[in-house]
Short mmCIF file of C-alpha atoms and ligand atoms in Angstrom, two decimals:
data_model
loop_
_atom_site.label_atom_id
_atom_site.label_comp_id
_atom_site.label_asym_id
_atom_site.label_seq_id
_atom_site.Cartn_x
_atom_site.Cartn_y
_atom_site.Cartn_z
CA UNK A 890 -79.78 64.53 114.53
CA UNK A 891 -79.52 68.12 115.74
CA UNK A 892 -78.39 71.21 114.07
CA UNK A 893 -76.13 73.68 114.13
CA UNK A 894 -77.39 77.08 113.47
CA UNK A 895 -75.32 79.42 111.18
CA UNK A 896 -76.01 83.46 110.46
CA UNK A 897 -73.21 84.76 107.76
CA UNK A 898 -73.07 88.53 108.28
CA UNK A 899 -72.26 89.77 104.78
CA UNK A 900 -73.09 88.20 101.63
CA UNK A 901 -69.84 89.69 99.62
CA UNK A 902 -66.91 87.40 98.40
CA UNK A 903 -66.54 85.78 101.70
CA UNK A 904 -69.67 85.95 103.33
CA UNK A 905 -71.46 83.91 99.35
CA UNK A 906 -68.63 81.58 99.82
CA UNK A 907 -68.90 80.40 103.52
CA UNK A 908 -72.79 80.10 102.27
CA UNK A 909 -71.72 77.94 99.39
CA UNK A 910 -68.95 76.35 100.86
CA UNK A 911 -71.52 74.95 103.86
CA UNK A 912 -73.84 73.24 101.27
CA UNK A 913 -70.72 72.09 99.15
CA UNK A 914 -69.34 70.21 102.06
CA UNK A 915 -72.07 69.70 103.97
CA UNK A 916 -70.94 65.74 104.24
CA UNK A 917 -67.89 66.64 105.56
CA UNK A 918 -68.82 69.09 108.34
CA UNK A 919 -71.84 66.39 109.72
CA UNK A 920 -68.85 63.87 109.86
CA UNK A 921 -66.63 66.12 111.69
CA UNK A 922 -68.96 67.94 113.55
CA UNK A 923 -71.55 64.94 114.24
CA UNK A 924 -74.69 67.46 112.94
CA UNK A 925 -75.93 69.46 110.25
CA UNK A 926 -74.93 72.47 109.91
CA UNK A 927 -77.71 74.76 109.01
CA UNK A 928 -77.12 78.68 107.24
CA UNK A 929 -80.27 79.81 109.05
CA UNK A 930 -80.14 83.90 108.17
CA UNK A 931 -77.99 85.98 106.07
CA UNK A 932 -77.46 89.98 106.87
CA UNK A 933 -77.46 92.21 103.76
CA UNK A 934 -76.91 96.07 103.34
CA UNK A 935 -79.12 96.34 100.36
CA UNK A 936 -82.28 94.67 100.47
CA UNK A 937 -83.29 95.15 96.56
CA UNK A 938 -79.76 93.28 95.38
CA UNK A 939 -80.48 89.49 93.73
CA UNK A 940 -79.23 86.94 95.19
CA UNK A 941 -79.07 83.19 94.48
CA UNK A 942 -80.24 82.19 98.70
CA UNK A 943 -82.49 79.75 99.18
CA UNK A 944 -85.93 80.68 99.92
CA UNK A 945 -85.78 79.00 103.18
CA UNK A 946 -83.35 81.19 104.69
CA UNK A 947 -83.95 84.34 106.44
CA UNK A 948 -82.63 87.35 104.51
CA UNK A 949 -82.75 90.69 106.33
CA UNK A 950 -80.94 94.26 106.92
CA UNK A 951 -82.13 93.96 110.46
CA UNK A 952 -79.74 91.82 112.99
CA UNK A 953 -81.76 92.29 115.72
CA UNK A 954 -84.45 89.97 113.52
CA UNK A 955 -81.59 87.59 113.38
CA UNK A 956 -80.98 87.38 117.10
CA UNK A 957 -84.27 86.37 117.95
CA UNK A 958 -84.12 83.38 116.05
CA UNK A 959 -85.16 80.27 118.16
CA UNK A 960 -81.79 78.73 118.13
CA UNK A 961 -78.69 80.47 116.39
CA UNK A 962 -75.20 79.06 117.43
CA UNK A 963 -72.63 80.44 115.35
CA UNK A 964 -72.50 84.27 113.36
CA UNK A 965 -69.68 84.61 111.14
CA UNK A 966 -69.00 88.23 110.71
CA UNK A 967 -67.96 89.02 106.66
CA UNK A 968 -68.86 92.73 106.26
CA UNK A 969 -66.55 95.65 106.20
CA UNK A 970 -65.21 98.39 108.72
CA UNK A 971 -65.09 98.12 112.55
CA UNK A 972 -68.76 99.55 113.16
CA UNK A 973 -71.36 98.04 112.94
CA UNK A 974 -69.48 95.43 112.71
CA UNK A 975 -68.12 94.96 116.40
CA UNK A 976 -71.51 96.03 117.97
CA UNK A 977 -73.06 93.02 116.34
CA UNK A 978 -70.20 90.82 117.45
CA UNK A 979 -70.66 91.82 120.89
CA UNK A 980 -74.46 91.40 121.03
CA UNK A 981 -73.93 87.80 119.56
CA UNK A 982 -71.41 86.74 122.30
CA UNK A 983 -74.07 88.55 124.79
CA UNK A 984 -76.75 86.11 123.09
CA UNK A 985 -74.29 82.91 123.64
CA UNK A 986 -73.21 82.25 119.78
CA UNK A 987 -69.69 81.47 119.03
CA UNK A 988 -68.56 84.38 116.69
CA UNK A 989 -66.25 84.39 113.40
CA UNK A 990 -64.72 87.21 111.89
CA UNK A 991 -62.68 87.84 108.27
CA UNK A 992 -62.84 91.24 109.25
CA UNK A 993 -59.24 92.71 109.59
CA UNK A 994 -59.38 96.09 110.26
CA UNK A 995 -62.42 95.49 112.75
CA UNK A 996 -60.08 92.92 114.37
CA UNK A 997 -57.21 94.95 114.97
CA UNK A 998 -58.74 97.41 116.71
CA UNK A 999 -61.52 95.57 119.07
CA UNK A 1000 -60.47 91.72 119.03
CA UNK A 1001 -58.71 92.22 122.71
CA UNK A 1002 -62.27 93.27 124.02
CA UNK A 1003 -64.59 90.38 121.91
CA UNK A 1004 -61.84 87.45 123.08
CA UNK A 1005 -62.39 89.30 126.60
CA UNK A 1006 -66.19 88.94 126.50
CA UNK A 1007 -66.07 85.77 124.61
CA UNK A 1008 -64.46 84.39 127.68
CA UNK A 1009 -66.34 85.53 130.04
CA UNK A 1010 -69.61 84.52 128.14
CA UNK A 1011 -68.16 81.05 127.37
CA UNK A 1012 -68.06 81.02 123.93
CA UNK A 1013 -65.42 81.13 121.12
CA UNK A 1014 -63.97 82.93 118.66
CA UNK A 1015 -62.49 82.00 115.65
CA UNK A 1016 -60.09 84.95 113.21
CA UNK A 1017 -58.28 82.69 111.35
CA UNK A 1018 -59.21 84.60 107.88
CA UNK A 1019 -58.49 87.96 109.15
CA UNK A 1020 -54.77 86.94 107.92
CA UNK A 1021 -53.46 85.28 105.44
CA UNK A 1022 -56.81 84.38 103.87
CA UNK A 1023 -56.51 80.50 103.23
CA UNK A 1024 -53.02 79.92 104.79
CA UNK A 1025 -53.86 78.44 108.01
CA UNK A 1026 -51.60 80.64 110.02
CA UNK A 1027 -53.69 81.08 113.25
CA UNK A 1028 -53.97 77.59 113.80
CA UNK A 1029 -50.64 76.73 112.94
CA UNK A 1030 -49.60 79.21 115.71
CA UNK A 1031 -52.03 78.12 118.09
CA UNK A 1032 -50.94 74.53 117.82
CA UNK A 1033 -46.78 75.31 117.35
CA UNK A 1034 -47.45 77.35 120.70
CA UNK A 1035 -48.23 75.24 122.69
CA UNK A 1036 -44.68 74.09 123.54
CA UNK A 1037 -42.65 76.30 121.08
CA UNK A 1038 -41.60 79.72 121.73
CA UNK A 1039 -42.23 81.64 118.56
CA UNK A 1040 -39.54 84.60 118.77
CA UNK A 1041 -39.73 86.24 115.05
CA UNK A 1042 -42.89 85.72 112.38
CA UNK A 1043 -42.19 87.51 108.85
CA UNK A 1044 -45.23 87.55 106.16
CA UNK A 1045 -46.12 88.74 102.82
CA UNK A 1046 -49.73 89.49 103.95
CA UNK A 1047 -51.24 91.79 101.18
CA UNK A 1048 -51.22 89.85 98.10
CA UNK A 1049 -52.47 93.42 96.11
CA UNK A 1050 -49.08 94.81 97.14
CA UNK A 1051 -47.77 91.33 95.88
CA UNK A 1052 -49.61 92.11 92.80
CA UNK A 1053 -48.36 94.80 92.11
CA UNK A 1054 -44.54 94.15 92.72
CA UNK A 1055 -44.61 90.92 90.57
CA UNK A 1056 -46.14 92.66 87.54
CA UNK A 1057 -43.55 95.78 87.67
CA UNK A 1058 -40.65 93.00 88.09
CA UNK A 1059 -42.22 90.93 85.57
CA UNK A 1060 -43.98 93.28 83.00
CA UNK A 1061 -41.73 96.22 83.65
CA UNK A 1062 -44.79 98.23 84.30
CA UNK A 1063 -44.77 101.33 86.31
CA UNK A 1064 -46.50 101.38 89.68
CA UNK A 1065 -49.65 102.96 88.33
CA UNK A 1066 -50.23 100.42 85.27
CA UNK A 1067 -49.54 97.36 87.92
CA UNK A 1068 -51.94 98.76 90.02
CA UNK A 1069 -54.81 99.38 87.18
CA UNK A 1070 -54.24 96.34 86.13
CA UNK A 1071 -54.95 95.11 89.65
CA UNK A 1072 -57.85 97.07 89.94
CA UNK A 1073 -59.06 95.10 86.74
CA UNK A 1074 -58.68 92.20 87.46
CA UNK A 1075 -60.80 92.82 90.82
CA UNK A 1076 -57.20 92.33 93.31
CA UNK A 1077 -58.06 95.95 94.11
CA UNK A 1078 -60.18 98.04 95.49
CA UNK A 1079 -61.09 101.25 93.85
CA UNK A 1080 -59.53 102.76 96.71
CA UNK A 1081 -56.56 100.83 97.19
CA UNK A 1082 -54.75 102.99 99.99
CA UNK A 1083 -55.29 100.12 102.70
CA UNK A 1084 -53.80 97.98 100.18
CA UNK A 1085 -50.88 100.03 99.09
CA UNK A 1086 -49.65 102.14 101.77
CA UNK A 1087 -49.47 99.04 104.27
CA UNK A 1088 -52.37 99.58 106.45
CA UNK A 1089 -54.27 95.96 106.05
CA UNK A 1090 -50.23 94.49 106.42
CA UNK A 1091 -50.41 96.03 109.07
CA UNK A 1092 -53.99 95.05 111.06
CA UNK A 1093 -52.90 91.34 110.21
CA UNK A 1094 -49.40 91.88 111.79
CA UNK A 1095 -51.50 93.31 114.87
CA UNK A 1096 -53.60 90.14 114.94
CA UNK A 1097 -50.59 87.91 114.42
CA UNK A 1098 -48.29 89.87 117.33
CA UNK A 1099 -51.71 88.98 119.57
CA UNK A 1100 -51.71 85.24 119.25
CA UNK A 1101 -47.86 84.64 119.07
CA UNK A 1102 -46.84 87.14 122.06
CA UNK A 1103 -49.95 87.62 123.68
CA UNK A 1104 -49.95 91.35 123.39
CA UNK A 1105 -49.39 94.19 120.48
CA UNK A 1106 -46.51 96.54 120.22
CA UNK A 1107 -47.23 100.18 120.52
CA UNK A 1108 -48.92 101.02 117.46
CA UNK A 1109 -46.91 104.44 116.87
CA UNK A 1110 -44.16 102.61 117.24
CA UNK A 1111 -44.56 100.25 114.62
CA UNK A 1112 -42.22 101.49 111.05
CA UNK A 1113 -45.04 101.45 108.48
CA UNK A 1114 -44.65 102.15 104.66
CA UNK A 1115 -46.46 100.51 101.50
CA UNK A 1116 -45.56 99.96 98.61
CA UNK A 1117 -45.65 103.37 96.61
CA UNK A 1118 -41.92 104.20 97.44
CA UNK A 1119 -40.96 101.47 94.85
CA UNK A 1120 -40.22 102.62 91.09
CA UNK A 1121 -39.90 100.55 88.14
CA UNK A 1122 -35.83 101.86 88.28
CA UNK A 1123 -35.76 100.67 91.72
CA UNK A 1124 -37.09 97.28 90.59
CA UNK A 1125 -34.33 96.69 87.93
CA UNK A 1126 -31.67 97.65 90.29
CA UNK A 1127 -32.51 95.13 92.30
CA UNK A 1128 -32.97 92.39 90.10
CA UNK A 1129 -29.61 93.01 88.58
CA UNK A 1130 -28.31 92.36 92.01
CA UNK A 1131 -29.78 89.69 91.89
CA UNK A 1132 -32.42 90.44 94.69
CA UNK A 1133 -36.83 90.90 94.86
CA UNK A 1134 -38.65 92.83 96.53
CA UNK A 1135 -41.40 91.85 98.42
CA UNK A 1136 -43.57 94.19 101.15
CA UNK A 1137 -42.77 92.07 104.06
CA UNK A 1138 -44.23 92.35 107.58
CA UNK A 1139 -41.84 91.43 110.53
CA UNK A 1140 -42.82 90.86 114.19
CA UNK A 1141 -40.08 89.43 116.80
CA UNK A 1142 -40.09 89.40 120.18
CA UNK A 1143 -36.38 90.30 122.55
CA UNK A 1144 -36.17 90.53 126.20
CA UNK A 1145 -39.75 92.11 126.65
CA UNK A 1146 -39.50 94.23 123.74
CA UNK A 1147 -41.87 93.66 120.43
CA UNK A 1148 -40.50 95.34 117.17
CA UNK A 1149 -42.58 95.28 113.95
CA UNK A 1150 -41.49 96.57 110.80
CA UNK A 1151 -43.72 96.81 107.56
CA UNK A 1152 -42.10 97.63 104.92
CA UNK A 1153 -40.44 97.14 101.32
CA UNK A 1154 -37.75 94.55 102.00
CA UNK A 1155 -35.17 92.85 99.19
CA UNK A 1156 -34.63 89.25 99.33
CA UNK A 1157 -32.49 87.36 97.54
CA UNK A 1158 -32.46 83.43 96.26
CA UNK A 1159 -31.78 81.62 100.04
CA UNK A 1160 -35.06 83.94 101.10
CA UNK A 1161 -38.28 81.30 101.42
CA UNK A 1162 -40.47 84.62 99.90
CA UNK A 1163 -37.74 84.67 96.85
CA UNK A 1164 -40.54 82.96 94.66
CA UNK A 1165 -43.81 84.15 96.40
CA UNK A 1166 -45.78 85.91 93.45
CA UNK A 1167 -48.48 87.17 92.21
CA UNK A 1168 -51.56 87.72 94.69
CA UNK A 1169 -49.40 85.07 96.87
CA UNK A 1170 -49.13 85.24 100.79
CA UNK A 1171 -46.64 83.44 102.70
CA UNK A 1172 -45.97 83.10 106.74
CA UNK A 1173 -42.13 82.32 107.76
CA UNK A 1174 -42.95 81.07 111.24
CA UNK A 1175 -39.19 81.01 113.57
CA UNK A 1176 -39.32 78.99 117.14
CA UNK A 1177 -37.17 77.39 119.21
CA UNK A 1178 -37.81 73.85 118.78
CA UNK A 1179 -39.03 73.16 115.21
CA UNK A 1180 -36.64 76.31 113.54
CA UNK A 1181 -38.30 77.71 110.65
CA UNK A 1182 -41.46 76.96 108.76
CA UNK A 1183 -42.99 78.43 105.40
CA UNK A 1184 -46.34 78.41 104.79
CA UNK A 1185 -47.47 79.86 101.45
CA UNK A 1186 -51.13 80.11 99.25
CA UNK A 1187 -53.97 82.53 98.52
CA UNK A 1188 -54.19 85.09 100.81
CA UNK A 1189 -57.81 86.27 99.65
CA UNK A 1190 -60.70 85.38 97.27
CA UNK A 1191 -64.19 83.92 97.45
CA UNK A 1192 -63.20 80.22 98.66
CA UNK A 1193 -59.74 80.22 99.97
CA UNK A 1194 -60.90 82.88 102.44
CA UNK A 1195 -64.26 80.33 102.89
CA UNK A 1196 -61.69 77.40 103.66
CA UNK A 1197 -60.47 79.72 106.57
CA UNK A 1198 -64.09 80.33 108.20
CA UNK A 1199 -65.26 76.89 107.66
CA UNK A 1200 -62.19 75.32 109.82
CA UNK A 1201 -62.90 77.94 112.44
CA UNK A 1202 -66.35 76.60 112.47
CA UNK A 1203 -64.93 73.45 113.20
CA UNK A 1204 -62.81 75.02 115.64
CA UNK A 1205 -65.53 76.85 117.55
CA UNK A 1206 -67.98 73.53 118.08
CA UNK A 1207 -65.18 71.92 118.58
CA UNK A 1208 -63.19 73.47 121.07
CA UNK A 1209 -66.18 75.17 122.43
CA UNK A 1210 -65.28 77.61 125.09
CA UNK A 1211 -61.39 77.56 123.48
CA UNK A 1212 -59.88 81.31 123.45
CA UNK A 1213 -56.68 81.18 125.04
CA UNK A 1214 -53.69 80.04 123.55
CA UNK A 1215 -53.09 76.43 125.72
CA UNK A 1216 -50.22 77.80 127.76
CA UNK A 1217 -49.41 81.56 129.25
CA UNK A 1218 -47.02 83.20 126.23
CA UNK A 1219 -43.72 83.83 128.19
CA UNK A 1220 -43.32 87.48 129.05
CA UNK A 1221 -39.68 87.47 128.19
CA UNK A 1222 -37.68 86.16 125.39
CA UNK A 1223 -33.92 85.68 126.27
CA UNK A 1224 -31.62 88.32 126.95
CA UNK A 1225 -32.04 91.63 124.29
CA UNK A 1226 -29.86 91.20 121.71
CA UNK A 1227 -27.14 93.88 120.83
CA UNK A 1228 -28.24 94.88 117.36
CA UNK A 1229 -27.17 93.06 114.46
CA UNK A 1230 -25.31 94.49 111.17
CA UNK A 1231 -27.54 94.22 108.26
CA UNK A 1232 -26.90 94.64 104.53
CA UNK A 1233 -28.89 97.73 103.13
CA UNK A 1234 -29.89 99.17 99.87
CA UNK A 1235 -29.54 102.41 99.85
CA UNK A 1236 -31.29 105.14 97.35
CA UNK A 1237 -30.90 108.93 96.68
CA UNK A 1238 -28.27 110.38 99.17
CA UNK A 1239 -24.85 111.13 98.19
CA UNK A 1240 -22.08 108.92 100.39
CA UNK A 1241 -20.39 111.50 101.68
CA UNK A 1242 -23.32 112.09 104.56
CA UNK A 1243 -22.59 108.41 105.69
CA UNK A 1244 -20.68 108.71 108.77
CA UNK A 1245 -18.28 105.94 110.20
CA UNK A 1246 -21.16 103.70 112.17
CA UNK A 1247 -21.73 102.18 108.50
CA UNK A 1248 -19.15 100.54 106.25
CA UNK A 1249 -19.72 101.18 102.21
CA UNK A 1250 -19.97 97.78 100.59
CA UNK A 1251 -20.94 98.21 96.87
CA UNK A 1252 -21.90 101.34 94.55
CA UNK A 1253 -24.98 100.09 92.48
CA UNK A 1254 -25.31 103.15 90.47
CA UNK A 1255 -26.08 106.61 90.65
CA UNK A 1256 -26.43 107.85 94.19
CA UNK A 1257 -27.78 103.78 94.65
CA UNK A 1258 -25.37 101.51 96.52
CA UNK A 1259 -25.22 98.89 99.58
CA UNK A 1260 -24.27 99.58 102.85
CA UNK A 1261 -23.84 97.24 105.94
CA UNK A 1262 -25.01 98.67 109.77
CA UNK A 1263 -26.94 98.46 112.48
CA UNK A 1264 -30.59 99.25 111.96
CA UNK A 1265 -30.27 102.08 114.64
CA UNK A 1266 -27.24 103.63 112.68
CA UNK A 1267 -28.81 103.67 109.20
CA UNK A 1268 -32.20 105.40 111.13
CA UNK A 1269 -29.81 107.52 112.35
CA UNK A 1270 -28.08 108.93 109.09
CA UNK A 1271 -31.64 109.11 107.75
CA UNK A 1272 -33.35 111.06 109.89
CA UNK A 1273 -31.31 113.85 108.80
CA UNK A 1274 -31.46 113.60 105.16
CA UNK A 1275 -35.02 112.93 104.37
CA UNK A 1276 -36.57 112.00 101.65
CA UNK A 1277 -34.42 109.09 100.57
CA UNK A 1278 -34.83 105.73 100.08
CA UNK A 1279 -33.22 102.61 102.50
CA UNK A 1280 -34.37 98.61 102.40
CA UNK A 1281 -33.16 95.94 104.20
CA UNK A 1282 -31.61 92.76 102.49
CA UNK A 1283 -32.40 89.54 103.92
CA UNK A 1284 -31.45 86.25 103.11
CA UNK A 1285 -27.64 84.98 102.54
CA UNK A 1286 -27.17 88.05 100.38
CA UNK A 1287 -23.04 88.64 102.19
CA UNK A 1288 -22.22 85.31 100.53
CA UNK A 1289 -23.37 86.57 96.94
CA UNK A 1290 -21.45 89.71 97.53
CA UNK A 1291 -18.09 87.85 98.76
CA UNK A 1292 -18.67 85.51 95.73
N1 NAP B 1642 -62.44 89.43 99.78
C1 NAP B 1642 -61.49 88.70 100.35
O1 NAP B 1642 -60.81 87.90 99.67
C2 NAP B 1642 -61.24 88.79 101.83
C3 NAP B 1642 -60.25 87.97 102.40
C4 NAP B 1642 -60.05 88.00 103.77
C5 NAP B 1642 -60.82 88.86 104.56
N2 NAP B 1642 -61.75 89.68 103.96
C6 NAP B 1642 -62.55 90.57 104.83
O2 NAP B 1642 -63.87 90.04 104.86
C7 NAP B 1642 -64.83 91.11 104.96
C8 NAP B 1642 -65.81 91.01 103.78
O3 NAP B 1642 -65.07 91.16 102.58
P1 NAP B 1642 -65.78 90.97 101.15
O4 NAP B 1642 -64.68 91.01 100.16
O5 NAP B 1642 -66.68 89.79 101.19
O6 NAP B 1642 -66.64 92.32 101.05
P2 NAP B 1642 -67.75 92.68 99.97
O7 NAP B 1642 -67.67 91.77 98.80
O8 NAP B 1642 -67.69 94.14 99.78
O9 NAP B 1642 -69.12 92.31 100.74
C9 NAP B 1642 -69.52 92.96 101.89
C10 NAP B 1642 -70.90 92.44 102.29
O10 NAP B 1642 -71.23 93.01 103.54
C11 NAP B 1642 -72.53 93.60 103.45
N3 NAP B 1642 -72.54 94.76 104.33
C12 NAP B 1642 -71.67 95.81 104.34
N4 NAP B 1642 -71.99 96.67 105.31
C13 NAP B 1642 -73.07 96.16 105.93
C14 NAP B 1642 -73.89 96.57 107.00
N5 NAP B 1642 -73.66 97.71 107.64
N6 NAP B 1642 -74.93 95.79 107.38
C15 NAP B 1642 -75.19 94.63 106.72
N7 NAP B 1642 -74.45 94.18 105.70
C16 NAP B 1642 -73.42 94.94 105.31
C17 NAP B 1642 -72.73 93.96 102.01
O11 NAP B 1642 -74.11 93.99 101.78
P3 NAP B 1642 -74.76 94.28 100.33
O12 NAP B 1642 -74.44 93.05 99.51
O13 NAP B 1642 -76.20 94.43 100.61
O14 NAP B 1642 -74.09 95.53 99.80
C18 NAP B 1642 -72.00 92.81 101.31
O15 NAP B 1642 -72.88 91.71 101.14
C19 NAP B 1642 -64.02 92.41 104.97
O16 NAP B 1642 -63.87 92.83 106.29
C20 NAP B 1642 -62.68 92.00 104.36
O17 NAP B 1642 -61.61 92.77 104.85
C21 NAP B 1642 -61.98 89.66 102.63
#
């Protein structure tokens, strides 16, 4: 029986548990697959670390060593940053080995080019880790696409931020003893700005805008903010209204337009991300013919981000040369919309600077209250009377409110 020939790039959470994950389910993948599959050399950084590999397999700092391996079909790609990250990616496509990435931020920024040169090099790619970490989102997508038309994806796709929310709501900690405690317990990095102020939300909304539209929205256009807005007082406003909030990534598609928002959002019960906790993701998926779908589970760690890379292996042999989505992405989505009224909460400014485009629903308490408007109109009002506070409500919140 022949082999398939494996390098993991990495040998971190992800990259030790794609290695164990391949020898724990090595039955599996032959059946599937219809041969071995073979971890034939491992890329480190630091060459003096122990490690529990198998004397068999090639361990070395140099990749060019692992290129000129006799055979070498697949590299999975489990380091950090965009260099040298991409270069190595490229030079494996160049070689003729399908390529797998969990790397995000490397992703984001170069994927267009490596599913370009994938393509033209006949080989395929598989992401599906970059987002979500487990939660099979990219193959959900891939398949739902091929007759649906997704128009609007929303995601809780940092599960630090998660964290961090659930503990304040839960613990009534502030944001800096939710996020030590984080750090503890290894959800964060020492450095947790990508985490916290949105940015890794964001390369996975990137990634997701890719596959369901075909193409990214202007990345200066896209309303970023973490999570470090959000105070414990904030938090218990909400809750006595009855409402959560969750850092929630939105991507929809009108007319040719893409909007993406990343930000804090409240939801209330009817909200699918209502009871998403902890180190949680979740994926609300909206299309034409199915309607919505919720997909929730780990969205990081050592084997739920394995899971993800081992059914992209299957993907690559399988599908082979596989890159595009099955069908062209339609370039336009219905008529724009004229912009909906939305329920907002509303923090630090006094009402009278709230003009007439937005009607006053609900004082909360001091200089806190709910207001109802167009998105445009509360930007509007804001822009003038920085720094302050707004969040969208979504869910059936109206019919709590009318209640
Ligand atoms: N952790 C998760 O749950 C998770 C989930 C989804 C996606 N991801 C993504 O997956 C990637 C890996 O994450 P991780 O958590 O496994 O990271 P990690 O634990 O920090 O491990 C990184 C590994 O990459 C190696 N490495 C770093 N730079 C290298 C270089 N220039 N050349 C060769 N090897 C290098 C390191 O080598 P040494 O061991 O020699 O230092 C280490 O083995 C990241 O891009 C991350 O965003 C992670």
């Amino acid at each position: 029986m022949s082999v398939i020939k494996v390098a993991i790039l990495g040998f971190g959470t992800v990259g030790e548990g794609v290695y164990r994950t391949i020898h724990s389910h090595q039955e599996e993948l032959t059946a599937v697959l219809g041969k071995e599959v073979e971890v034939a050399a491992i890329l480190i950084k630091n060459k003096n670390k122990e490690r529990e590999i198998s004397n068999a397999i090639l361990v070395t700092d140099s990749f060019d060593e692992i290129l000129q391996l006799p055979q070498l079909d697949v590299v999975v790609e489990a380091i950090v940053g965009k260099e040298p990250a991409v270069s190595y990616l490229k030079k494996a496509i160049n070689s003729g080995c399908h390529i797998i990435t969990a790397n995000k931020e490397m992703f984001a920024h170069h994927g267009k080019e490596l599913l370009k040169l994938a393509e033209d090099n006949n080989v395929s790619v598989g992401f599906e880790a970059t987002v979500a970490g487990g939660i099979p989102v990219i193959q959900t997508l891939r398949q739902l696409l091929k007759i649906n038309r997704v128009h609007q994806i929303q995601g809780i796709l940092n599960g630090t931020s998660n964290f961090i929310l659930t503990e304040m709501r839960e613990k009534k900690q502030s944001f800096t003893e939710a996020l030590l405690l984080a750090q503890e317990n290894g959800f964060a990095e020492a450095d947790p700005t990508n985490d916290v102020e949105g940015f890794d939300a964001f390369y996975k909304t990137m990634i997701l805008s890719r596959i369901a539209f075909g193409e990214e929205p202007n990345w200066k256009d896209v309303e970023l903010e973490g999570i470090t807005t959000i105070t414990s007082e904030l938090i218990e406003t909400a809750e006595k209204l009855g409402l959560r909030f969750k850092h929630i990534a939105s991507i929809s598609k009108e007319g040719s337009q893409i909007n993406a928002i990343i930000k804090p959002t409240l939801v209330d019960k009817s909200h699918p991300f209502y009871h998403v906790e902890g180190v949680q993701n979740a994926v609300n998926i909206q299309s034409d013919i199915v309607g919505g779908i919720t997909l929730q589970g780990p969205g990081a760690g050592m084997f739920p981000t394995a899971s993800a890379v081992i059914e992209d292996l299957v993907f690559v042999c399988q599908n082979d040369t596989n890159n595009k989505i099955s069908r062209p992405v339609a370039n336009s989505f219905g008529e724009k919309k004229t912009e909906l009224k939305e329920y907002w909460l509303v923090h630090g400014l006094t009402k009278k600077y709230l003009n007439t485009t937005v009607s006053f629903i609900q004082d909360v308490s001091d200089e806190t209250y709910i207001i109802n408007g167009t998105k445009n109109n509360v930007e509007q009002i804001f822009s003038l009377h920085k720094p302050l506070c707004y969040f969208p409500i979504i869910g059936e919140f109206k019919t709590l409110i009318n209640a």
